[in-house]
């Protein structure tokens, strides 16, 4: 925790950890035309991608984990939306399968989403139930990830149902999707060991269709506003969030020091596919963000 002059025990100023509003295109809309395609962003500045897994500085629990919950979700929304561009272009039964660069982007974004899941779920279980889950239940008693508007267009890919997904060229993508499934179910079991999501606990049966109102409630909770967005602005928002996440991890570690205790999510006993992610969150996100930015620039130059 910072001292009165706002600095930590080593005299460094802690990161602000202030959630920001995320601007996203309305679902189904393409990016807005922009002359700003070559805008330089924080991606160039991301060089130091190392961090400690166990933090030493005491943290303000509510501030850090609220921030992580919102920022981790917003990064997931951005990565899902980046995947949409490829999925939409190759959605028909008779569509060509994506090229090598597009498949790399899809795999990198899926792994980036897994990294964001791990980051968000570093909240101590008690605090998750007392604070974060309680706030989601106040937003709506059946609040659920199934309401995430940007996930809807890529759900088919996460289920392995795109027409070309069984092709041998998709092996790396399929592995990333499998890793993602293990990550989501691991963090769900870790935070909610009794296995019941808010949706399942509430009166509404799972599988009911998602209304526009629920999608808006979901966006609203995660400070997400729909309006036209250019690709340059989209990339800048992704880069800014990764820069803030990097500052957080550098200062607080992946598992922060909460009243002298750490709350690891992935341990030696966890599934082997999860362990490499623990020290690699920033590399994984950096790779995804660079591919998202580069692929669009390549298209713009064609
Ligand atoms: C950390 C951030 C999380 C994100 C970004 C996230 C995202 C999602 C998404 C996108 C879906 C929809 C999947 C689909 O429609 O195929 C989903 C479903 C689900 N998630 Fe998560 N999830 C997170 C955390 C959790 C946690 C902590 C739990 C603990 C119970 C959980 C339990 C579930 C369950 C059971 C479903 C299936 C539908 C439901 O019953 O709500 N998730 N999640």
Coordinates of N, CA, C and O and ligand atoms in Angstrom, one line a residue, residues 69 72-73 76-77 80 113 116-121 128 133 136 142-148 151 155 158-159 184 187-189 191-201 206 218 222, ligand 1:
X69 N -10.6 -6.6 -12.7 CA -11.8 -7.3 -13.3 C -12.3 -6.5 -14.5 O -12.6 -7.1 -15.5
X72 N -9.4 -6.5 -17.4 CA -9.2 -7.9 -18.0 C -10.4 -8.2 -18.9 O -10.2 -8.7 -20.0
X73 N -11.6 -7.8 -18.5 CA -12.7 -8.0 -19.4 C -12.6 -7.1 -20.6 O -12.9 -7.6 -21.7
X76 N -10.4 -8.6 -23.1 CA -11.1 -9.7 -23.7 C -12.0 -9.2 -24.8 O -12.0 -9.8 -26.0
X77 N -12.8 -8.2 -24.6 CA -13.7 -7.7 -25.6 C -12.9 -7.2 -26.8 O -13.3 -7.5 -28.0
X80 N -11.7 -10.3 -28.7 CA -12.8 -11.0 -29.5 C -13.2 -10.2 -30.7 O -13.4 -10.7 -31.8
X113 N -6.8 -13.8 -24.8 CA -8.0 -13.9 -23.9 C -7.7 -14.8 -22.7 O -8.1 -14.5 -21.6
X116 N -5.9 -12.8 -20.3 CA -6.8 -11.8 -19.6 C -7.7 -12.5 -18.6 O -7.9 -11.9 -17.5
X117 N -8.1 -13.7 -18.8 CA -8.9 -14.5 -17.8 C -8.0 -14.7 -16.6 O -8.5 -14.5 -15.4
X118 N -6.8 -15.1 -16.8 CA -5.9 -15.3 -15.6 C -5.7 -14.0 -14.8 O -5.8 -14.0 -13.6
X119 N -5.5 -12.9 -15.5 CA -5.2 -11.6 -14.8 C -6.4 -11.2 -14.0 O -6.3 -10.9 -12.9
X120 N -7.6 -11.3 -14.6 CA -8.9 -10.9 -13.9 C -9.1 -11.7 -12.7 O -9.7 -11.2 -11.7
X121 N -8.8 -13.0 -12.8 CA -9.2 -13.9 -11.7 C -8.2 -14.0 -10.6 O -8.3 -14.9 -9.7
X128 N -13.7 -11.7 -4.1 CA -14.5 -11.9 -5.3 C -16.0 -12.0 -4.9 O -16.9 -11.4 -5.5
X133 N -18.5 -10.2 -7.3 CA -19.7 -11.0 -7.6 C -21.0 -10.3 -7.1 O -22.0 -10.3 -7.8
X136 N -21.9 -7.6 -9.5 CA -22.5 -8.1 -10.7 C -23.9 -8.6 -10.5 O -24.8 -8.4 -11.3
X142 N -29.0 -12.5 -12.7 CA -28.5 -13.6 -13.5 C -27.4 -13.2 -14.4 O -27.1 -13.8 -15.4
X143 N -26.6 -12.1 -14.0 CA -25.5 -11.6 -14.8 C -24.6 -12.7 -15.3 O -24.2 -13.6 -14.5
X144 N -24.3 -12.7 -16.6 CA -23.6 -13.9 -17.2 C -22.7 -13.5 -18.3 O -23.0 -12.6 -19.1
X145 N -21.5 -14.3 -18.4 CA -20.6 -14.1 -19.6 C -21.3 -14.4 -20.9 O -20.9 -13.9 -21.9
X146 N -22.4 -15.1 -20.9 CA -23.1 -15.4 -22.1 C -23.8 -14.1 -22.7 O -24.2 -14.2 -23.8
X147 N -23.8 -13.1 -21.9 CA -24.4 -11.8 -22.4 C -23.4 -10.9 -23.1 O -23.7 -9.9 -23.6
X148 N -22.1 -11.4 -23.1 CA -21.1 -10.5 -23.7 C -21.3 -10.3 -25.2 O -21.2 -11.3 -26.0
X151 N -18.6 -11.5 -27.8 CA -18.3 -12.9 -27.8 C -19.2 -13.6 -28.8 O -18.8 -14.6 -29.5
X155 N -18.3 -17.1 -30.9 CA -18.6 -18.3 -30.1 C -18.4 -19.6 -31.0 O -17.9 -20.6 -30.5
X158 N -14.9 -20.7 -30.9 CA -14.6 -21.3 -29.6 C -15.2 -22.7 -29.4 O -14.7 -23.5 -28.6
X159 N -16.2 -23.0 -30.2 CA -16.8 -24.3 -30.1 C -16.2 -25.2 -31.2 O -16.7 -26.3 -31.4
X184 N -10.6 -21.1 -18.7 CA -11.9 -20.6 -18.2 C -12.5 -21.5 -17.1 O -12.9 -21.1 -16.1
X187 N -10.4 -21.1 -13.8 CA -10.6 -19.9 -13.0 C -12.1 -20.0 -12.4 O -12.3 -19.5 -11.3
X188 N -13.0 -20.5 -13.2 CA -14.4 -20.6 -12.6 C -14.4 -21.5 -11.4 O -15.0 -21.2 -10.4
X189 N -13.7 -22.7 -11.5 CA -13.6 -23.6 -10.3 C -12.9 -23.0 -9.2 O -13.2 -23.2 -8.0
X191 N -12.6 -19.7 -8.4 CA -13.3 -18.6 -7.8 C -14.7 -19.0 -7.2 O -15.2 -18.5 -6.2
X192 N -15.3 -20.0 -7.9 CA -16.6 -20.5 -7.5 C -16.6 -22.0 -7.4 O -17.1 -22.7 -8.2
X193 N -16.0 -22.5 -6.3 CA -15.8 -24.0 -6.2 C -17.1 -24.7 -6.2 O -17.1 -25.9 -6.6
X194 N -18.2 -24.1 -5.8 CA -19.5 -24.9 -5.8 C -20.1 -25.0 -7.2 O -21.1 -25.6 -7.4
X195 N -19.4 -24.3 -8.2 CA -19.7 -24.6 -9.6 C -21.0 -23.9 -10.1 O -21.4 -24.2 -11.2
X196 N -21.6 -23.0 -9.4 CA -22.8 -22.4 -9.9 C -22.6 -20.9 -10.3 O -22.3 -20.1 -9.5
X197 N -22.8 -20.6 -11.6 CA -22.6 -19.3 -12.0 C -23.9 -18.5 -11.6 O -24.9 -19.1 -11.2
X198 N -23.9 -17.2 -11.7 CA -25.0 -16.4 -11.3 C -26.2 -16.8 -12.1 O -27.3 -16.9 -11.6
X199 N -26.0 -17.0 -13.4 CA -27.1 -17.4 -14.3 C -27.7 -18.7 -13.9 O -28.9 -18.8 -13.8
X200 N -26.9 -19.7 -13.5 CA -27.4 -21.0 -13.1 C -28.1 -20.9 -11.7 O -29.1 -21.6 -11.5
X201 N -27.6 -19.9 -10.9 CA -28.2 -19.8 -9.5 C -29.6 -19.1 -9.6 O -30.4 -19.2 -8.7
X206 N -30.5 -21.5 -18.1 CA -29.5 -21.2 -19.0 C -30.0 -21.5 -20.5 O -30.9 -22.4 -20.6
X218 N -24.6 -5.6 -19.6 CA -23.3 -6.2 -19.6 C -22.3 -5.1 -20.0 O -21.3 -4.9 -19.2
X222 N -19.2 -3.1 -17.6 CA -17.8 -3.1 -17.9 C -17.3 -1.8 -18.6 O -16.4 -1.8 -19.3
Ligands
LIG1 C1 -12.8 -13.7 -15.5 C2 -13.5 -13.4 -16.4 C3 -14.5 -14.2 -17.1 C4 -14.8 -14.0 -18.4 C5 -14.2 -13.0 -19.4 C6 -15.8 -15.0 -18.8 C7 -16.4 -15.1 -20.0 C8 -17.5 -16.0 -20.3 C9 -18.1 -16.1 -21.6 C10 -17.8 -15.2 -22.8 C11 -19.1 -17.0 -21.5 C12 -20.0 -17.5 -22.6 C13 -19.5 -18.7 -23.2 C14 -20.5 -19.2 -24.3 O1 -21.6 -18.7 -24.5 O2 -20.1 -20.2 -24.9 C15 -19.0 -17.6 -20.2 C16 -19.8 -18.5 -19.7 C17 -19.8 -19.1 -18.4 N1 -18.9 -18.7 -17.4 FE1 -17.5 -17.3 -17.6 N2 -16.1 -15.8 -17.7 C18 -15.3 -15.3 -16.6 C19 -15.4 -15.8 -15.3 C20 -16.1 -16.8 -14.9 C21 -16.2 -17.2 -13.5 C22 -15.4 -16.6 -12.3 C23 -17.1 -18.2 -13.4 C24 -17.5 -18.9 -12.2 C25 -18.6 -19.6 -12.0 C26 -17.6 -18.4 -14.8 C27 -18.6 -19.4 -15.1 C28 -19.2 -19.5 -16.3 C29 -20.2 -20.5 -16.7 C30 -20.8 -21.5 -15.7 C31 -20.6 -20.2 -18.0 C32 -21.7 -20.9 -18.7 C33 -23.0 -20.0 -18.8 C34 -23.5 -19.6 -17.4 O3 -23.9 -20.5 -16.7 O4 -23.4 -18.4 -17.1 N3 -17.0 -17.5 -15.6 N4 -18.0 -16.9 -19.5

